[in-house]
Amino acid sequence: MVSMIGGMAAAQESGVSDERFSRLAKGINLAGWFWYAPETDDGVRNRFHDADFQLMHDLGFTFVRVPIDLDFVLDETSDNLLDAEKLALLDEGIQRLLDHDLAIIIDLHSTSLADSDASNYSGALEDPEFVDVFVEFWQAFATHLKQYDPEWVFFGPMNEPVFEADPSAWLPIQERLLTAIREVAPDHTLIATGAMWSSRETLLDMTPLADPNIIYDFHFYEPFVFTHQGATWTWDAVASMRDIPYPSSPEAVQDAVDTLRNPEAKAAVLDYGEQRWDAAKVEAEIGRVAAWADEHNVRIISTEFGTYRPYAPYADRAAWIHDTRTAYEKFGIGWAMWEYDESFSVVLQSGSRPIVDKTIAEALGLNVE
């Protein structure tokens, strides 16, 4: 079989129609459902309620990205590598979303939460033997998922591949993976991305693949010292940061710098001030990706952006979200915020009743009464 995936794609027409792509206009990630999943089946079923899905629809979200840990659906003792019981739970969730007119990106978010950490969810793919298993798994998974309407369900085979030692090593793996999926799911749109946590730079270094039915994805959490201030699962210096402002200037960051004791953190925040991050700089950085997409005539999306809620100044957090969302929409880039109701959220949960953070919802351009 001749691969539809490989080869150069410059100047080709995108195979993703305007109507299909429009369903990926405004999205939200649903963490803690099939990724960091509840321990019981009932817990999975009740992680989100119909009121949540109706709220997502009413706010104006057009799609959800559904992160999944490989271990949730993988059963290496099964002939097709799929855990039938867990797959049934996933099917229930997919149908509930579709019943609320929400399109879906199926996002294989981590190769194994048990054997990885929050800084590298793709690490197992650096083992060639595991790549064989992963490709076989995805071919079986796509065979199951192709029952869903390709106008509404999209496949994201790997979230944030890292490959820090050699980012280019991800590209042949991705090509092999997408080819295997395409063999069994000829009509579904696939999501491709660069290495180094789906960075802009690695995407800009990519040559688009020959398959026209692909959307290219990048994640945007910059400036990182602002969006991840106080986060304990990433760079150690960031964990000590508090009240880092946005926009940035040398004058604006000085109070925050004065409170820091970590020399590396101080240097990073001073540098952030010198970089003068504001709406224009956010737009310029996102515009680089838009220019790449225009050059190659491909569709692009950003399936993650957001700010860690606990330590960012509230109004500044809203301003950064607004500026980033506005830049995406200026360039016709679909987006998905990370995430719905946890530490980067747009919604606060009160029992089973979701309460919208109206300031953040307004920053996202959503329907707020």
mmCIF file of C-alpha atoms in Angstrom:
data_model
loop_
_atom_site.group_PDB
_atom_site.id
_atom_site.type_symbol
_atom_site.label_atom_id
_atom_site.label_comp_id
_atom_site.label_asym_id
_atom_site.label_seq_id
_atom_site.Cartn_x
_atom_site.Cartn_y
_atom_site.Cartn_z
ATOM 1 C CA MET A 1 0.000 0.000 0.000
ATOM 2 C CA VAL A 2 1.305 3.456 -0.914
ATOM 3 C CA SER A 3 1.257 5.759 2.105
ATOM 4 C CA MET A 4 -1.034 8.766 1.948
ATOM 5 C CA ILE A 5 0.869 10.299 4.812
ATOM 6 C CA GLY A 6 4.479 10.669 3.762
ATOM 7 C CA GLY A 7 6.065 13.151 1.423
ATOM 8 C CA MET A 8 5.825 16.872 0.958
ATOM 9 C CA ALA A 9 2.568 18.743 1.052
ATOM 10 C CA ALA A 10 3.468 22.294 0.089
ATOM 11 C CA ALA A 11 0.800 24.065 -1.993
ATOM 12 C CA GLN A 12 -1.756 21.267 -1.646
ATOM 13 C CA GLU A 13 -5.373 22.037 -0.805
ATOM 14 C CA SER A 14 -6.480 21.232 2.719
ATOM 15 C CA GLY A 15 -8.778 18.230 2.835
ATOM 16 C CA VAL A 16 -10.556 19.573 5.916
ATOM 17 C CA SER A 17 -13.689 21.417 4.842
ATOM 18 C CA ASP A 18 -14.685 24.771 6.285
ATOM 19 C CA GLU A 19 -17.745 23.172 7.860
ATOM 20 C CA ARG A 20 -15.746 20.419 9.558
ATOM 21 C CA PHE A 21 -13.043 22.791 10.736
ATOM 22 C CA SER A 22 -15.640 25.220 12.112
ATOM 23 C CA ARG A 23 -16.600 22.615 14.703
ATOM 24 C CA LEU A 24 -13.151 23.097 16.230
ATOM 25 C CA ALA A 25 -13.574 26.838 16.745
ATOM 26 C CA LYS A 26 -13.874 27.036 20.545
ATOM 27 C CA GLY A 27 -12.971 24.125 22.782
ATOM 28 C CA ILE A 28 -12.360 23.051 26.341
ATOM 29 C CA ASN A 29 -10.245 20.210 27.746
ATOM 30 C CA LEU A 30 -11.901 17.763 30.151
ATOM 31 C CA ALA A 31 -9.257 16.573 32.614
ATOM 32 C CA GLY A 32 -9.827 13.984 35.324
ATOM 33 C CA TRP A 33 -12.275 11.877 33.311
ATOM 34 C CA PHE A 34 -10.358 9.291 31.277
ATOM 35 C CA TRP A 35 -6.995 10.807 32.232
ATOM 36 C CA TYR A 36 -6.283 10.791 35.953
ATOM 37 C CA ALA A 37 -9.562 8.915 35.914
ATOM 38 C CA PRO A 38 -11.709 8.243 38.981
ATOM 39 C CA GLU A 39 -11.047 4.817 40.500
ATOM 40 C CA THR A 40 -14.499 3.326 39.886
ATOM 41 C CA ASP A 41 -16.672 3.008 36.799
ATOM 42 C CA ASP A 42 -19.403 4.998 38.512
ATOM 43 C CA GLY A 43 -16.846 7.648 39.332
ATOM 44 C CA VAL A 44 -15.971 7.908 35.653
ATOM 45 C CA ARG A 45 -19.637 8.084 34.657
ATOM 46 C CA ASN A 46 -20.314 10.809 37.205
ATOM 47 C CA ARG A 47 -17.154 12.863 36.720
ATOM 48 C CA PHE A 48 -19.186 15.199 34.526
ATOM 49 C CA HIS A 49 -22.943 15.630 34.556
ATOM 50 C CA ASP A 50 -25.348 16.473 31.766
ATOM 51 C CA ALA A 51 -25.550 19.945 33.322
ATOM 52 C CA ASP A 52 -21.845 20.366 32.555
ATOM 53 C CA PHE A 53 -22.242 19.346 28.929
ATOM 54 C CA GLN A 54 -25.277 21.579 28.491
ATOM 55 C CA LEU A 55 -23.350 24.447 30.058
ATOM 56 C CA MET A 56 -20.428 23.900 27.683
ATOM 57 C CA HIS A 57 -22.823 24.051 24.745
ATOM 58 C CA ASP A 58 -24.697 27.084 26.070
ATOM 59 C CA LEU A 59 -21.482 28.991 26.747
ATOM 60 C CA GLY A 60 -20.603 28.581 23.088
ATOM 61 C CA PHE A 61 -17.997 25.859 23.160
ATOM 62 C CA THR A 62 -18.148 23.954 19.889
ATOM 63 C CA PHE A 63 -15.972 21.013 20.908
ATOM 64 C CA VAL A 64 -14.259 19.258 23.764
ATOM 65 C CA ARG A 65 -10.849 17.659 23.852
ATOM 66 C CA VAL A 66 -11.003 14.397 25.789
ATOM 67 C CA PRO A 67 -7.613 13.468 27.311
ATOM 68 C CA ILE A 68 -7.113 9.718 27.770
ATOM 69 C CA ASP A 69 -4.321 7.807 29.481
ATOM 70 C CA LEU A 70 -3.198 4.832 27.420
ATOM 71 C CA ASP A 71 -3.448 2.578 30.471
ATOM 72 C CA PHE A 72 -7.157 3.411 30.756
ATOM 73 C CA VAL A 73 -8.022 1.685 27.466
ATOM 74 C CA LEU A 74 -5.037 -0.628 26.861
ATOM 75 C CA ASP A 75 -5.238 -4.339 27.665
ATOM 76 C CA GLU A 76 -2.129 -6.120 26.430
ATOM 77 C CA THR A 77 -3.734 -9.508 27.149
ATOM 78 C CA SER A 78 -6.547 -8.788 24.698
ATOM 79 C CA ASP A 79 -6.286 -9.837 21.067
ATOM 80 C CA ASN A 80 -6.902 -6.267 19.924
ATOM 81 C CA LEU A 81 -5.089 -4.573 22.857
ATOM 82 C CA LEU A 82 -8.310 -2.851 23.949
ATOM 83 C CA ASP A 83 -9.972 -3.077 27.354
ATOM 84 C CA ALA A 84 -13.588 -3.749 26.396
ATOM 85 C CA GLU A 85 -15.080 -2.555 29.689
ATOM 86 C CA LYS A 86 -13.158 0.706 29.732
ATOM 87 C CA LEU A 87 -13.879 1.225 26.044
ATOM 88 C CA ALA A 88 -17.589 0.949 26.817
ATOM 89 C CA LEU A 89 -17.212 3.742 29.387
ATOM 90 C CA LEU A 90 -15.467 5.890 26.806
ATOM 91 C CA ASP A 91 -18.223 5.193 24.290
ATOM 92 C CA GLU A 92 -20.807 6.318 26.839
ATOM 93 C CA GLY A 93 -18.916 9.558 27.318
ATOM 94 C CA ILE A 94 -18.545 10.179 23.592
ATOM 95 C CA GLN A 95 -22.244 9.673 23.021
ATOM 96 C CA ARG A 96 -23.188 12.031 25.856
ATOM 97 C CA LEU A 97 -21.043 14.750 24.315
ATOM 98 C CA LEU A 98 -22.474 14.186 20.849
ATOM 99 C CA ASP A 99 -25.983 14.318 22.311
ATOM 100 C CA HIS A 100 -25.155 17.869 23.408
ATOM 101 C CA ASP A 101 -23.917 18.859 19.926
ATOM 102 C CA LEU A 102 -20.289 18.999 20.990
ATOM 103 C CA ALA A 103 -17.602 17.821 18.581
ATOM 104 C CA ILE A 104 -14.761 15.784 20.087
ATOM 105 C CA ILE A 105 -11.005 15.429 19.790
ATOM 106 C CA ILE A 106 -9.964 12.040 21.137
ATOM 107 C CA ASP A 107 -6.648 12.934 22.761
ATOM 108 C CA LEU A 108 -4.224 10.155 23.732
ATOM 109 C CA HIS A 109 -2.728 12.297 26.448
ATOM 110 C CA SER A 110 -0.108 10.052 28.070
ATOM 111 C CA THR A 111 1.521 6.732 27.278
ATOM 112 C CA SER A 112 1.310 5.750 30.953
ATOM 113 C CA LEU A 113 0.654 7.901 33.979
ATOM 114 C CA ALA A 114 2.081 5.112 36.126
ATOM 115 C CA ASP A 115 5.425 5.154 34.322
ATOM 116 C CA SER A 116 5.846 8.824 33.420
ATOM 117 C CA ASP A 117 5.770 12.226 35.033
ATOM 118 C CA ALA A 118 4.087 15.514 34.269
ATOM 119 C CA SER A 119 7.099 16.754 32.313
ATOM 120 C CA ASN A 120 7.122 13.925 29.770
ATOM 121 C CA TYR A 121 3.935 12.020 28.975
ATOM 122 C CA SER A 122 5.393 10.511 25.790
ATOM 123 C CA GLY A 123 8.616 9.067 27.187
ATOM 124 C CA ALA A 124 7.737 5.446 26.438
ATOM 125 C CA LEU A 125 7.785 6.240 22.712
ATOM 126 C CA GLU A 126 11.560 6.557 22.848
ATOM 127 C CA ASP A 127 11.624 2.742 23.132
ATOM 128 C CA PRO A 128 11.295 1.219 19.614
ATOM 129 C CA GLU A 129 9.577 -1.895 20.961
ATOM 130 C CA PHE A 130 6.927 0.232 22.625
ATOM 131 C CA VAL A 131 6.388 2.147 19.388
ATOM 132 C CA ASP A 132 5.366 -1.148 17.767
ATOM 133 C CA VAL A 133 2.782 -1.740 20.502
ATOM 134 C CA PHE A 134 1.548 1.843 20.335
ATOM 135 C CA VAL A 135 1.021 1.744 16.575
ATOM 136 C CA GLU A 136 -0.803 -1.575 16.834
ATOM 137 C CA PHE A 137 -2.931 -0.190 19.657
ATOM 138 C CA TRP A 138 -3.868 2.926 17.731
ATOM 139 C CA GLN A 139 -4.833 0.944 14.654
ATOM 140 C CA ALA A 140 -7.207 -1.115 16.790
ATOM 141 C CA PHE A 141 -8.443 1.969 18.653
ATOM 142 C CA ALA A 142 -9.133 3.818 15.400
ATOM 143 C CA THR A 143 -10.935 0.766 14.019
ATOM 144 C CA HIS A 144 -13.278 1.047 16.977
ATOM 145 C CA LEU A 145 -13.611 4.837 16.871
ATOM 146 C CA LYS A 146 -14.334 5.061 13.154
ATOM 147 C CA GLN A 147 -17.980 4.211 13.933
ATOM 148 C CA TYR A 148 -18.366 7.882 14.873
ATOM 149 C CA ASP A 149 -19.176 10.552 12.303
ATOM 150 C CA PRO A 150 -15.898 12.061 11.017
ATOM 151 C CA GLU A 151 -17.600 15.445 10.879
ATOM 152 C CA TRP A 152 -17.818 15.364 14.669
ATOM 153 C CA VAL A 153 -15.019 13.151 16.025
ATOM 154 C CA PHE A 154 -11.310 13.807 15.447
ATOM 155 C CA PHE A 155 -8.275 11.702 16.420
ATOM 156 C CA GLY A 156 -5.262 13.131 18.281
ATOM 157 C CA PRO A 157 -2.791 10.226 18.489
ATOM 158 C CA MET A 158 -0.242 11.739 20.915
ATOM 159 C CA ASN A 159 -0.363 14.732 23.205
ATOM 160 C CA GLU A 160 2.828 16.753 23.669
ATOM 161 C CA PRO A 161 5.504 14.377 22.386
ATOM 162 C CA VAL A 162 8.784 15.446 23.963
ATOM 163 C CA PHE A 163 11.932 13.750 22.540
ATOM 164 C CA GLU A 164 14.136 16.340 24.191
ATOM 165 C CA ALA A 165 17.414 14.670 23.154
ATOM 166 C CA ASP A 166 16.404 14.625 19.480
ATOM 167 C CA PRO A 167 13.081 16.290 18.618
ATOM 168 C CA SER A 168 13.330 15.149 15.002
ATOM 169 C CA ALA A 169 13.036 11.513 16.167
ATOM 170 C CA TRP A 170 9.325 12.086 16.751
ATOM 171 C CA LEU A 171 8.562 12.791 13.081
ATOM 172 C CA PRO A 172 9.017 9.281 11.607
ATOM 173 C CA ILE A 173 7.090 7.823 14.538
ATOM 174 C CA GLN A 174 4.237 10.238 13.916
ATOM 175 C CA GLU A 175 4.242 9.463 10.198
ATOM 176 C CA ARG A 176 4.103 5.739 10.894
ATOM 177 C CA LEU A 177 1.341 6.241 13.434
ATOM 178 C CA LEU A 178 -0.826 8.389 11.178
ATOM 179 C CA THR A 179 -0.345 5.999 8.278
ATOM 180 C CA ALA A 180 -1.538 3.068 10.394
ATOM 181 C CA ILE A 181 -4.603 5.006 11.520
ATOM 182 C CA ARG A 182 -5.391 6.192 8.007
ATOM 183 C CA GLU A 183 -5.426 2.593 6.743
ATOM 184 C CA VAL A 184 -8.453 1.816 8.929
ATOM 185 C CA ALA A 185 -10.078 5.245 9.211
ATOM 186 C CA PRO A 186 -9.951 6.809 5.747
ATOM 187 C CA ASP A 187 -12.353 9.682 6.442
ATOM 188 C CA HIS A 188 -11.488 10.966 9.908
ATOM 189 C CA THR A 189 -9.368 14.064 10.384
ATOM 190 C CA LEU A 190 -6.126 13.384 12.246
ATOM 191 C CA ILE A 191 -4.186 15.780 14.467
ATOM 192 C CA ALA A 192 -0.422 16.094 13.934
ATOM 193 C CA THR A 193 1.985 18.024 16.131
ATOM 194 C CA GLY A 194 5.632 18.787 16.750
ATOM 195 C CA ALA A 195 7.892 17.511 19.518
ATOM 196 C CA MET A 196 9.064 19.409 22.608
ATOM 197 C CA TRP A 197 5.604 19.508 24.152
ATOM 198 C CA SER A 198 3.850 20.457 20.892
ATOM 199 C CA SER A 199 5.900 23.623 20.694
ATOM 200 C CA ARG A 200 5.621 26.306 18.057
ATOM 201 C CA GLU A 201 9.261 25.966 17.110
ATOM 202 C CA THR A 202 9.117 22.264 16.297
ATOM 203 C CA LEU A 203 5.920 22.749 14.309
ATOM 204 C CA LEU A 204 7.565 25.515 12.296
ATOM 205 C CA ASP A 205 10.418 23.113 11.504
ATOM 206 C CA MET A 206 8.011 20.478 10.153
ATOM 207 C CA THR A 207 7.205 19.838 6.522
ATOM 208 C CA PRO A 208 3.474 19.099 6.376
ATOM 209 C CA LEU A 209 2.554 15.565 5.420
ATOM 210 C CA ALA A 210 0.998 14.644 2.091
ATOM 211 C CA ASP A 211 -2.303 13.544 3.595
ATOM 212 C CA PRO A 212 -4.573 16.601 3.221
ATOM 213 C CA ASN A 213 -6.980 15.459 5.955
ATOM 214 C CA ILE A 214 -4.721 16.529 8.822
ATOM 215 C CA ILE A 215 -4.904 19.483 11.194
ATOM 216 C CA TYR A 216 -1.662 20.711 12.776
ATOM 217 C CA ASP A 217 -1.615 21.438 16.490
ATOM 218 C CA PHE A 218 0.537 23.538 18.800
ATOM 219 C CA HIS A 219 0.265 24.413 22.480
ATOM 220 C CA PHE A 220 0.802 27.901 23.841
ATOM 221 C CA TYR A 221 1.727 28.591 27.461
ATOM 222 C CA GLU A 222 3.994 31.539 26.991
ATOM 223 C CA PRO A 223 5.361 33.351 28.846
ATOM 224 C CA PHE A 224 5.804 30.250 30.996
ATOM 225 C CA VAL A 225 6.817 32.109 34.156
ATOM 226 C CA PHE A 226 3.420 33.814 34.072
ATOM 227 C CA THR A 227 1.182 30.921 33.004
ATOM 228 C CA HIS A 228 2.768 28.344 35.322
ATOM 229 C CA GLN A 229 3.781 30.448 38.325
ATOM 230 C CA GLY A 230 3.567 28.339 41.462
ATOM 231 C CA ALA A 231 3.204 25.043 39.594
ATOM 232 C CA THR A 232 5.075 22.243 41.365
ATOM 233 C CA TRP A 233 5.143 19.641 38.582
ATOM 234 C CA THR A 234 7.438 21.481 36.194
ATOM 235 C CA TRP A 235 10.568 23.668 36.388
ATOM 236 C CA ASP A 236 11.688 24.023 40.036
ATOM 237 C CA ALA A 237 12.234 27.773 39.769
ATOM 238 C CA VAL A 238 8.636 28.320 38.664
ATOM 239 C CA ALA A 239 7.282 26.621 41.794
ATOM 240 C CA SER A 240 8.475 29.498 43.979
ATOM 241 C CA MET A 241 6.918 32.232 41.853
ATOM 242 C CA ARG A 242 3.906 34.242 43.021
ATOM 243 C CA ASP A 243 2.047 37.326 41.785
ATOM 244 C CA ILE A 244 3.959 37.547 38.512
ATOM 245 C CA PRO A 245 2.136 40.210 36.476
ATOM 246 C CA TYR A 246 1.004 40.384 32.863
ATOM 247 C CA PRO A 247 1.725 42.432 30.781
ATOM 248 C CA SER A 248 5.396 42.520 31.714
ATOM 249 C CA SER A 249 8.003 45.235 31.926
ATOM 250 C CA PRO A 250 11.079 45.708 34.100
ATOM 251 C CA GLU A 251 9.088 48.041 36.333
ATOM 252 C CA ALA A 252 6.023 45.776 36.540
ATOM 253 C CA VAL A 253 7.936 42.691 37.715
ATOM 254 C CA GLN A 254 10.143 44.367 40.315
ATOM 255 C CA ASP A 255 7.866 43.782 43.310
ATOM 256 C CA ALA A 256 7.588 40.082 42.460
ATOM 257 C CA VAL A 257 11.357 39.824 41.977
ATOM 258 C CA ASP A 258 11.962 41.355 45.395
ATOM 259 C CA THR A 259 10.001 38.552 47.085
ATOM 260 C CA LEU A 260 11.932 35.721 45.409
ATOM 261 C CA ARG A 261 14.796 33.909 47.130
ATOM 262 C CA ASN A 262 15.638 31.456 44.346
ATOM 263 C CA PRO A 263 18.361 33.043 42.142
ATOM 264 C CA GLU A 264 17.188 31.145 39.064
ATOM 265 C CA ALA A 265 13.628 32.324 39.627
ATOM 266 C CA LYS A 266 14.794 35.920 40.071
ATOM 267 C CA ALA A 267 16.747 35.798 36.821
ATOM 268 C CA ALA A 268 13.825 34.275 34.931
ATOM 269 C CA VAL A 269 11.348 36.900 36.126
ATOM 270 C CA LEU A 270 13.778 39.734 35.381
ATOM 271 C CA ASP A 271 14.189 38.346 31.866
ATOM 272 C CA TYR A 272 10.406 38.107 31.527
ATOM 273 C CA GLY A 273 10.187 41.785 32.432
ATOM 274 C CA GLU A 274 12.759 42.698 29.796
ATOM 275 C CA GLN A 275 10.834 40.754 27.147
ATOM 276 C CA ARG A 276 7.795 43.018 27.644
ATOM 277 C CA TRP A 277 5.095 40.456 27.018
ATOM 278 C CA ASP A 278 1.789 42.054 26.060
ATOM 279 C CA ALA A 279 -1.055 41.539 23.584
ATOM 280 C CA ALA A 280 1.106 42.585 20.636
ATOM 281 C CA LYS A 281 3.862 40.110 21.511
ATOM 282 C CA VAL A 282 1.366 37.270 22.023
ATOM 283 C CA GLU A 283 -0.170 38.062 18.646
ATOM 284 C CA ALA A 284 3.239 38.180 16.957
ATOM 285 C CA GLU A 285 4.265 34.772 18.313
ATOM 286 C CA ILE A 286 0.987 33.134 17.300
ATOM 287 C CA GLY A 287 1.197 34.932 13.966
ATOM 288 C CA ARG A 288 4.401 33.054 13.156
ATOM 289 C CA VAL A 289 2.469 29.781 13.249
ATOM 290 C CA ALA A 290 -0.340 31.283 11.188
ATOM 291 C CA ALA A 291 2.194 32.348 8.549
ATOM 292 C CA TRP A 292 3.570 28.789 8.403
ATOM 293 C CA ALA A 293 0.058 27.431 7.913
ATOM 294 C CA ASP A 294 -0.648 29.956 5.162
ATOM 295 C CA GLU A 295 2.613 29.076 3.422
ATOM 296 C CA HIS A 296 1.726 25.389 3.377
ATOM 297 C CA ASN A 297 -2.053 25.805 2.999
ATOM 298 C CA VAL A 298 -2.880 23.677 6.027
ATOM 299 C CA ARG A 299 -5.283 24.024 8.942
ATOM 300 C CA ILE A 300 -3.944 24.724 12.421
ATOM 301 C CA ILE A 301 -5.369 24.513 15.904
ATOM 302 C CA SER A 302 -4.081 25.129 19.412
ATOM 303 C CA THR A 303 -5.548 22.460 21.657
ATOM 304 C CA GLU A 304 -4.004 23.795 24.862
ATOM 305 C CA PHE A 305 -3.502 27.221 26.344
ATOM 306 C CA GLY A 306 -4.236 28.531 29.808
ATOM 307 C CA THR A 307 -2.921 29.815 33.110
ATOM 308 C CA TYR A 308 -2.546 28.122 36.475
ATOM 309 C CA ARG A 309 -5.216 29.663 38.662
ATOM 310 C CA PRO A 310 -3.846 29.685 42.267
ATOM 311 C CA TYR A 311 -1.007 32.223 42.046
ATOM 312 C CA ALA A 312 -1.519 34.415 38.977
ATOM 313 C CA PRO A 313 -3.060 37.843 39.625
ATOM 314 C CA TYR A 314 -6.710 37.357 38.727
ATOM 315 C CA ALA A 315 -7.173 40.290 36.358
ATOM 316 C CA ASP A 316 -3.842 39.560 34.668
ATOM 317 C CA ARG A 317 -4.849 35.941 34.144
ATOM 318 C CA ALA A 318 -8.023 37.096 32.426
ATOM 319 C CA ALA A 319 -6.053 39.581 30.309
ATOM 320 C CA TRP A 320 -3.607 36.921 29.081
ATOM 321 C CA ILE A 321 -6.451 34.527 28.230
ATOM 322 C CA HIS A 322 -8.246 37.317 26.363
ATOM 323 C CA ASP A 323 -5.143 38.340 24.425
ATOM 324 C CA THR A 324 -4.294 34.773 23.447
ATOM 325 C CA ARG A 325 -7.842 33.890 22.434
ATOM 326 C CA THR A 326 -8.144 37.105 20.430
ATOM 327 C CA ALA A 327 -4.923 36.349 18.561
ATOM 328 C CA TYR A 328 -6.103 32.844 17.698
ATOM 329 C CA GLU A 329 -9.346 34.175 16.316
ATOM 330 C CA LYS A 330 -7.642 36.940 14.329
ATOM 331 C CA PHE A 331 -5.686 34.256 12.459
ATOM 332 C CA GLY A 332 -8.557 31.771 12.146
ATOM 333 C CA ILE A 333 -6.975 29.275 14.544
ATOM 334 C CA GLY A 334 -9.275 26.932 16.452
ATOM 335 C CA TRP A 335 -8.516 26.716 20.158
ATOM 336 C CA ALA A 336 -9.120 24.668 23.293
ATOM 337 C CA MET A 337 -8.465 26.078 26.743
ATOM 338 C CA TRP A 338 -6.855 23.930 29.413
ATOM 339 C CA GLU A 339 -9.198 23.198 31.217
ATOM 340 C CA TYR A 340 -12.825 23.055 32.452
ATOM 341 C CA ASP A 341 -12.974 22.781 36.252
ATOM 342 C CA GLU A 342 -9.619 22.069 37.872
ATOM 343 C CA SER A 343 -6.609 24.320 38.499
ATOM 344 C CA PHE A 344 -6.647 26.119 35.113
ATOM 345 C CA SER A 345 -10.414 26.355 34.969
ATOM 346 C CA VAL A 346 -13.247 28.417 33.547
ATOM 347 C CA VAL A 347 -15.774 26.722 35.865
ATOM 348 C CA LEU A 348 -15.806 26.168 39.614
ATOM 349 C CA GLN A 349 -17.669 23.114 40.883
ATOM 350 C CA SER A 350 -20.072 23.361 43.810
ATOM 351 C CA GLY A 351 -21.201 19.797 44.448
ATOM 352 C CA SER A 352 -22.733 18.765 41.141
ATOM 353 C CA ARG A 353 -23.509 22.369 40.161
ATOM 354 C CA PRO A 354 -21.046 24.090 37.834
ATOM 355 C CA ILE A 355 -20.523 27.804 38.481
ATOM 356 C CA VAL A 356 -19.065 29.834 35.639
ATOM 357 C CA ASP A 357 -16.186 32.202 36.307
ATOM 358 C CA LYS A 358 -17.755 35.008 34.294
ATOM 359 C CA THR A 359 -14.580 37.054 34.011
ATOM 360 C CA ILE A 360 -12.693 34.152 32.454
ATOM 361 C CA ALA A 361 -15.675 33.229 30.283
ATOM 362 C CA GLU A 362 -15.805 36.798 28.997
ATOM 363 C CA ALA A 363 -12.062 36.660 28.292
ATOM 364 C CA LEU A 364 -12.789 33.594 26.164
ATOM 365 C CA GLY A 365 -15.522 35.442 24.267
ATOM 366 C CA LEU A 366 -18.180 33.023 25.493
ATOM 367 C CA ASN A 367 -21.886 33.590 25.998
ATOM 368 C CA VAL A 368 -22.173 35.108 29.464
ATOM 369 C CA GLU A 369 -25.484 36.480 30.748
#
